[in-house]
C-alpha cells in the first residue's frame, strides 16, 4: 500500500512533496474554483499543463447569449455534430467527453462574470452541469475541473454538484504564498 501513495507514475498517488499541487487544492472544495485577477489563473493553468492536463479555454466575455456559450463549447470541446445546444445536451456531452485514463481536463472560463450578468443566462446551471459531469468522471478515475475567472470579486454562486463554489485558497484570503508580505489592501 505504501508504494501506491508515493508512486510518481500513478496519477492518483499523493507524494508528500506533491500535496499542494494545484489540482488537489482545487479538488479540496470541489471541481469548480473561482479566480480573481487573471495572473494567478495563468500560473495555475501552466502548472496543470505541466501535470499533463488538457486545458481548453473560453473567453466568456465574448459570449452575448447562452447560444454563444453552446457554440463555443461545441467547437472547443469537440462535441459531436448532433449536440443539441441546450443544458441537457451539455450534460450528456460532458458526461461522454473523452478523458482517457491517465489524462485529465481543466475547462478554463475567462471573464465568466460578464456571461453570468447577461439577462436570461443560467450561469449557475452551466457550472452545476460541469460539476456533475466531473463527479461522474471521478467514478472512473478521471478528472474534469473547471477554473472560473471573474473580474468581479463579489461574484458568488450557490453550491454546485452539492459543493460550494469557493474562491481558490489564495484568492479567498487575499494573501500571497507563504513567506510573502501580506496584501496591504486587506
Tab-separated table of C-alpha atoms in Angstrom:
chain	number	residue	atom	x	y	z
A	1	UNK	CA	0.000	0.000	0.000
A	2	UNK	CA	2.883	2.412	0.695
A	3	UNK	CA	4.072	2.187	-2.913
A	4	UNK	CA	0.654	3.387	-4.110
A	5	UNK	CA	0.957	6.591	-2.089
A	6	UNK	CA	4.365	7.512	-3.475
A	7	UNK	CA	4.403	6.042	-6.972
A	8	UNK	CA	5.212	9.006	-9.304
A	9	UNK	CA	3.807	7.123	-12.308
A	10	UNK	CA	0.401	6.772	-10.627
A	11	UNK	CA	-1.819	9.805	-11.431
A	12	UNK	CA	-3.725	9.321	-8.198
A	13	UNK	CA	-0.861	8.808	-5.771
A	14	UNK	CA	-0.072	11.536	-3.283
A	15	UNK	CA	3.624	12.054	-2.778
A	16	UNK	CA	4.422	14.095	0.350
A	17	UNK	CA	6.086	16.771	-1.814
A	18	UNK	CA	3.018	16.889	-4.040
A	19	UNK	CA	0.298	17.755	-1.526
A	20	UNK	CA	-0.025	21.375	-2.702
A	21	UNK	CA	-0.469	20.562	-6.368
A	22	UNK	CA	-2.958	22.957	-7.939
A	23	UNK	CA	-5.399	20.214	-8.954
A	24	UNK	CA	-5.503	18.792	-5.462
A	25	UNK	CA	-6.037	22.238	-3.944
A	26	UNK	CA	-8.953	22.833	-6.320
A	27	UNK	CA	-10.480	19.425	-5.618
A	28	UNK	CA	-10.435	20.004	-1.858
A	29	UNK	CA	-13.505	22.200	-2.375
A	30	UNK	CA	-14.996	20.501	-5.418
A	31	UNK	CA	-14.313	20.589	-9.150
A	32	UNK	CA	-15.268	24.275	-9.654
A	33	UNK	CA	-12.942	27.043	-8.442
A	34	UNK	CA	-13.245	30.815	-8.736
A	35	UNK	CA	-10.270	33.029	-9.506
A	36	UNK	CA	-9.950	36.802	-9.358
A	37	UNK	CA	-7.272	38.687	-11.293
A	38	UNK	CA	-6.023	36.619	-14.259
A	39	UNK	CA	-2.359	36.210	-13.284
A	40	UNK	CA	-2.953	33.525	-10.630
A	41	UNK	CA	-5.141	31.565	-13.039
A	42	UNK	CA	-2.460	31.783	-15.744
A	43	UNK	CA	0.059	30.340	-13.258
A	44	UNK	CA	-2.316	27.557	-12.279
A	45	UNK	CA	-3.136	26.678	-15.888
A	46	UNK	CA	0.610	26.433	-16.601
A	47	UNK	CA	1.016	24.153	-13.569
A	48	UNK	CA	-1.910	21.969	-14.648
A	49	UNK	CA	-0.497	21.687	-18.161
A	50	UNK	CA	2.838	20.625	-16.663
A	51	UNK	CA	0.949	17.801	-14.878
A	52	UNK	CA	-0.489	16.681	-18.228
A	53	UNK	CA	-3.868	18.412	-18.085
A	54	UNK	CA	-5.563	19.461	-21.304
A	55	UNK	CA	-6.868	22.988	-20.610
A	56	UNK	CA	-9.381	24.196	-23.202
A	57	UNK	CA	-10.010	27.894	-22.534
A	58	UNK	CA	-13.019	30.064	-23.312
A	59	UNK	CA	-13.392	33.850	-23.231
A	60	UNK	CA	-16.874	34.103	-21.726
A	61	UNK	CA	-16.766	37.895	-22.015
A	62	UNK	CA	-17.301	37.456	-25.758
A	63	UNK	CA	-20.497	35.482	-25.294
A	64	UNK	CA	-23.654	37.557	-25.749
A	65	UNK	CA	-26.027	34.681	-25.032
A	66	UNK	CA	-26.301	31.106	-23.891
A	67	UNK	CA	-26.341	30.118	-27.574
A	68	UNK	CA	-22.857	31.644	-27.943
A	69	UNK	CA	-21.677	29.546	-24.994
A	70	UNK	CA	-23.062	26.370	-26.562
A	71	UNK	CA	-21.367	27.164	-29.900
A	72	UNK	CA	-18.043	27.781	-28.149
A	73	UNK	CA	-18.274	24.599	-26.077
A	74	UNK	CA	-19.287	22.532	-29.111
A	75	UNK	CA	-16.199	23.701	-31.026
A	76	UNK	CA	-13.689	23.911	-28.164
A	77	UNK	CA	-14.621	20.616	-26.515
A	78	UNK	CA	-15.162	18.860	-29.848
A	79	UNK	CA	-18.739	17.811	-29.172
A	80	UNK	CA	-20.393	15.589	-31.799
A	81	UNK	CA	-22.385	17.204	-34.610
A	82	UNK	CA	-25.666	16.094	-33.010
A	83	UNK	CA	-25.009	18.271	-29.892
A	84	UNK	CA	-28.387	19.847	-29.093
A	85	UNK	CA	-27.036	23.173	-27.773
A	86	UNK	CA	-29.039	23.170	-24.544
A	87	UNK	CA	-28.212	22.297	-20.921
A	88	UNK	CA	-29.450	18.716	-21.208
A	89	UNK	CA	-27.247	18.164	-24.251
A	90	UNK	CA	-24.327	19.846	-22.450
A	91	UNK	CA	-24.828	17.424	-19.583
A	92	UNK	CA	-24.870	14.450	-21.965
A	93	UNK	CA	-21.799	15.541	-23.920
A	94	UNK	CA	-19.739	16.409	-20.836
A	95	UNK	CA	-20.578	13.002	-19.378
A	96	UNK	CA	-19.331	11.428	-22.598
A	97	UNK	CA	-16.341	13.727	-23.202
A	98	UNK	CA	-13.211	11.744	-23.949
A	99	UNK	CA	-10.940	11.792	-20.916
A	100	UNK	CA	-8.644	8.826	-21.478
A	101	UNK	CA	-7.238	7.017	-18.458
A	102	UNK	CA	-4.189	8.863	-17.126
A	103	UNK	CA	-5.471	12.026	-18.771
A	104	UNK	CA	-7.201	14.996	-17.239
A	105	UNK	CA	-9.129	18.071	-18.387
A	106	UNK	CA	-9.497	21.513	-16.818
A	107	UNK	CA	-12.004	23.769	-18.583
A	108	UNK	CA	-10.900	27.401	-18.168
A	109	UNK	CA	-13.628	30.055	-18.249
A	110	UNK	CA	-12.156	33.563	-18.536
A	111	UNK	CA	-14.330	36.591	-17.622
A	112	UNK	CA	-17.226	34.367	-16.574
A	113	UNK	CA	-18.755	37.214	-14.541
A	114	UNK	CA	-19.658	39.007	-17.787
A	115	UNK	CA	-21.516	35.957	-19.037
A	116	UNK	CA	-23.197	35.455	-15.644
A	117	UNK	CA	-24.614	39.005	-15.722
A	118	UNK	CA	-26.353	38.556	-19.074
A	119	UNK	CA	-30.156	38.581	-18.807
A	120	UNK	CA	-31.701	35.131	-19.010
A	121	UNK	CA	-28.374	33.297	-18.795
A	122	UNK	CA	-28.261	30.370	-16.386
A	123	UNK	CA	-24.588	30.582	-15.420
A	124	UNK	CA	-25.099	28.581	-12.221
A	125	UNK	CA	-26.718	25.783	-14.225
A	126	UNK	CA	-23.688	25.626	-16.518
A	127	UNK	CA	-21.341	25.244	-13.529
A	128	UNK	CA	-23.644	22.683	-11.938
A	129	UNK	CA	-23.711	20.588	-15.126
A	130	UNK	CA	-19.895	20.630	-15.289
A	131	UNK	CA	-19.614	19.750	-11.582
A	132	UNK	CA	-21.998	16.822	-12.066
A	133	UNK	CA	-20.000	15.578	-15.081
A	134	UNK	CA	-16.817	15.893	-13.016
A	135	UNK	CA	-18.288	13.710	-10.308
A	136	UNK	CA	-19.272	11.055	-12.857
A	137	UNK	CA	-15.786	11.066	-14.398
A	138	UNK	CA	-14.222	10.724	-10.950
A	139	UNK	CA	-16.043	7.396	-10.565
A	140	UNK	CA	-13.773	6.133	-13.367
A	141	UNK	CA	-10.590	7.747	-12.007
A	142	UNK	CA	-10.691	10.622	-14.481
A	143	UNK	CA	-10.545	14.312	-13.647
A	144	UNK	CA	-12.610	17.144	-15.054
A	145	UNK	CA	-12.141	20.543	-13.401
A	146	UNK	CA	-13.487	23.977	-14.221
A	147	UNK	CA	-11.494	27.094	-13.371
A	148	UNK	CA	-13.664	30.210	-13.445
A	149	UNK	CA	-12.062	33.640	-13.682
A	150	UNK	CA	-14.044	36.699	-12.590
A	151	UNK	CA	-13.168	40.386	-12.646
A	152	UNK	CA	-15.969	40.885	-10.098
A	153	UNK	CA	-14.737	39.969	-6.586
A	154	UNK	CA	-18.355	39.842	-5.384
A	155	UNK	CA	-19.366	37.066	-7.787
A	156	UNK	CA	-20.987	34.255	-5.820
A	157	UNK	CA	-22.861	31.108	-6.723
A	158	UNK	CA	-24.936	28.692	-4.667
A	159	UNK	CA	-23.327	25.256	-4.251
A	160	UNK	CA	-22.902	23.210	-7.430
A	161	UNK	CA	-22.791	19.443	-7.500
A	162	UNK	CA	-23.761	19.678	-3.797
A	163	UNK	CA	-20.496	21.535	-3.123
A	164	UNK	CA	-19.975	25.269	-2.626
A	165	UNK	CA	-18.283	27.265	-5.382
A	166	UNK	CA	-15.409	28.824	-3.499
A	167	UNK	CA	-12.601	31.186	-4.301
A	168	UNK	CA	-9.358	29.296	-4.769
A	169	UNK	CA	-7.467	29.270	-1.467
A	170	UNK	CA	-5.103	32.088	-2.421
A	171	UNK	CA	-7.966	34.300	-3.630
A	172	UNK	CA	-10.138	33.748	-0.545
A	173	UNK	CA	-7.507	35.007	1.857
A	174	UNK	CA	-6.055	37.660	-0.445
A	175	UNK	CA	-2.580	36.875	0.824
A	176	UNK	CA	0.447	35.838	-1.140
A	177	UNK	CA	2.180	32.488	-0.896
A	178	UNK	CA	3.739	31.522	2.443
A	179	UNK	CA	6.548	33.849	3.460
A	180	UNK	CA	5.428	36.778	1.292
A	181	UNK	CA	4.333	40.141	2.622
A	182	UNK	CA	0.558	40.445	3.218
A	183	UNK	CA	-1.539	42.382	0.754
A	184	UNK	CA	-1.899	45.936	2.150
A	185	UNK	CA	-5.442	46.177	0.751
A	186	UNK	CA	-6.722	43.563	3.234
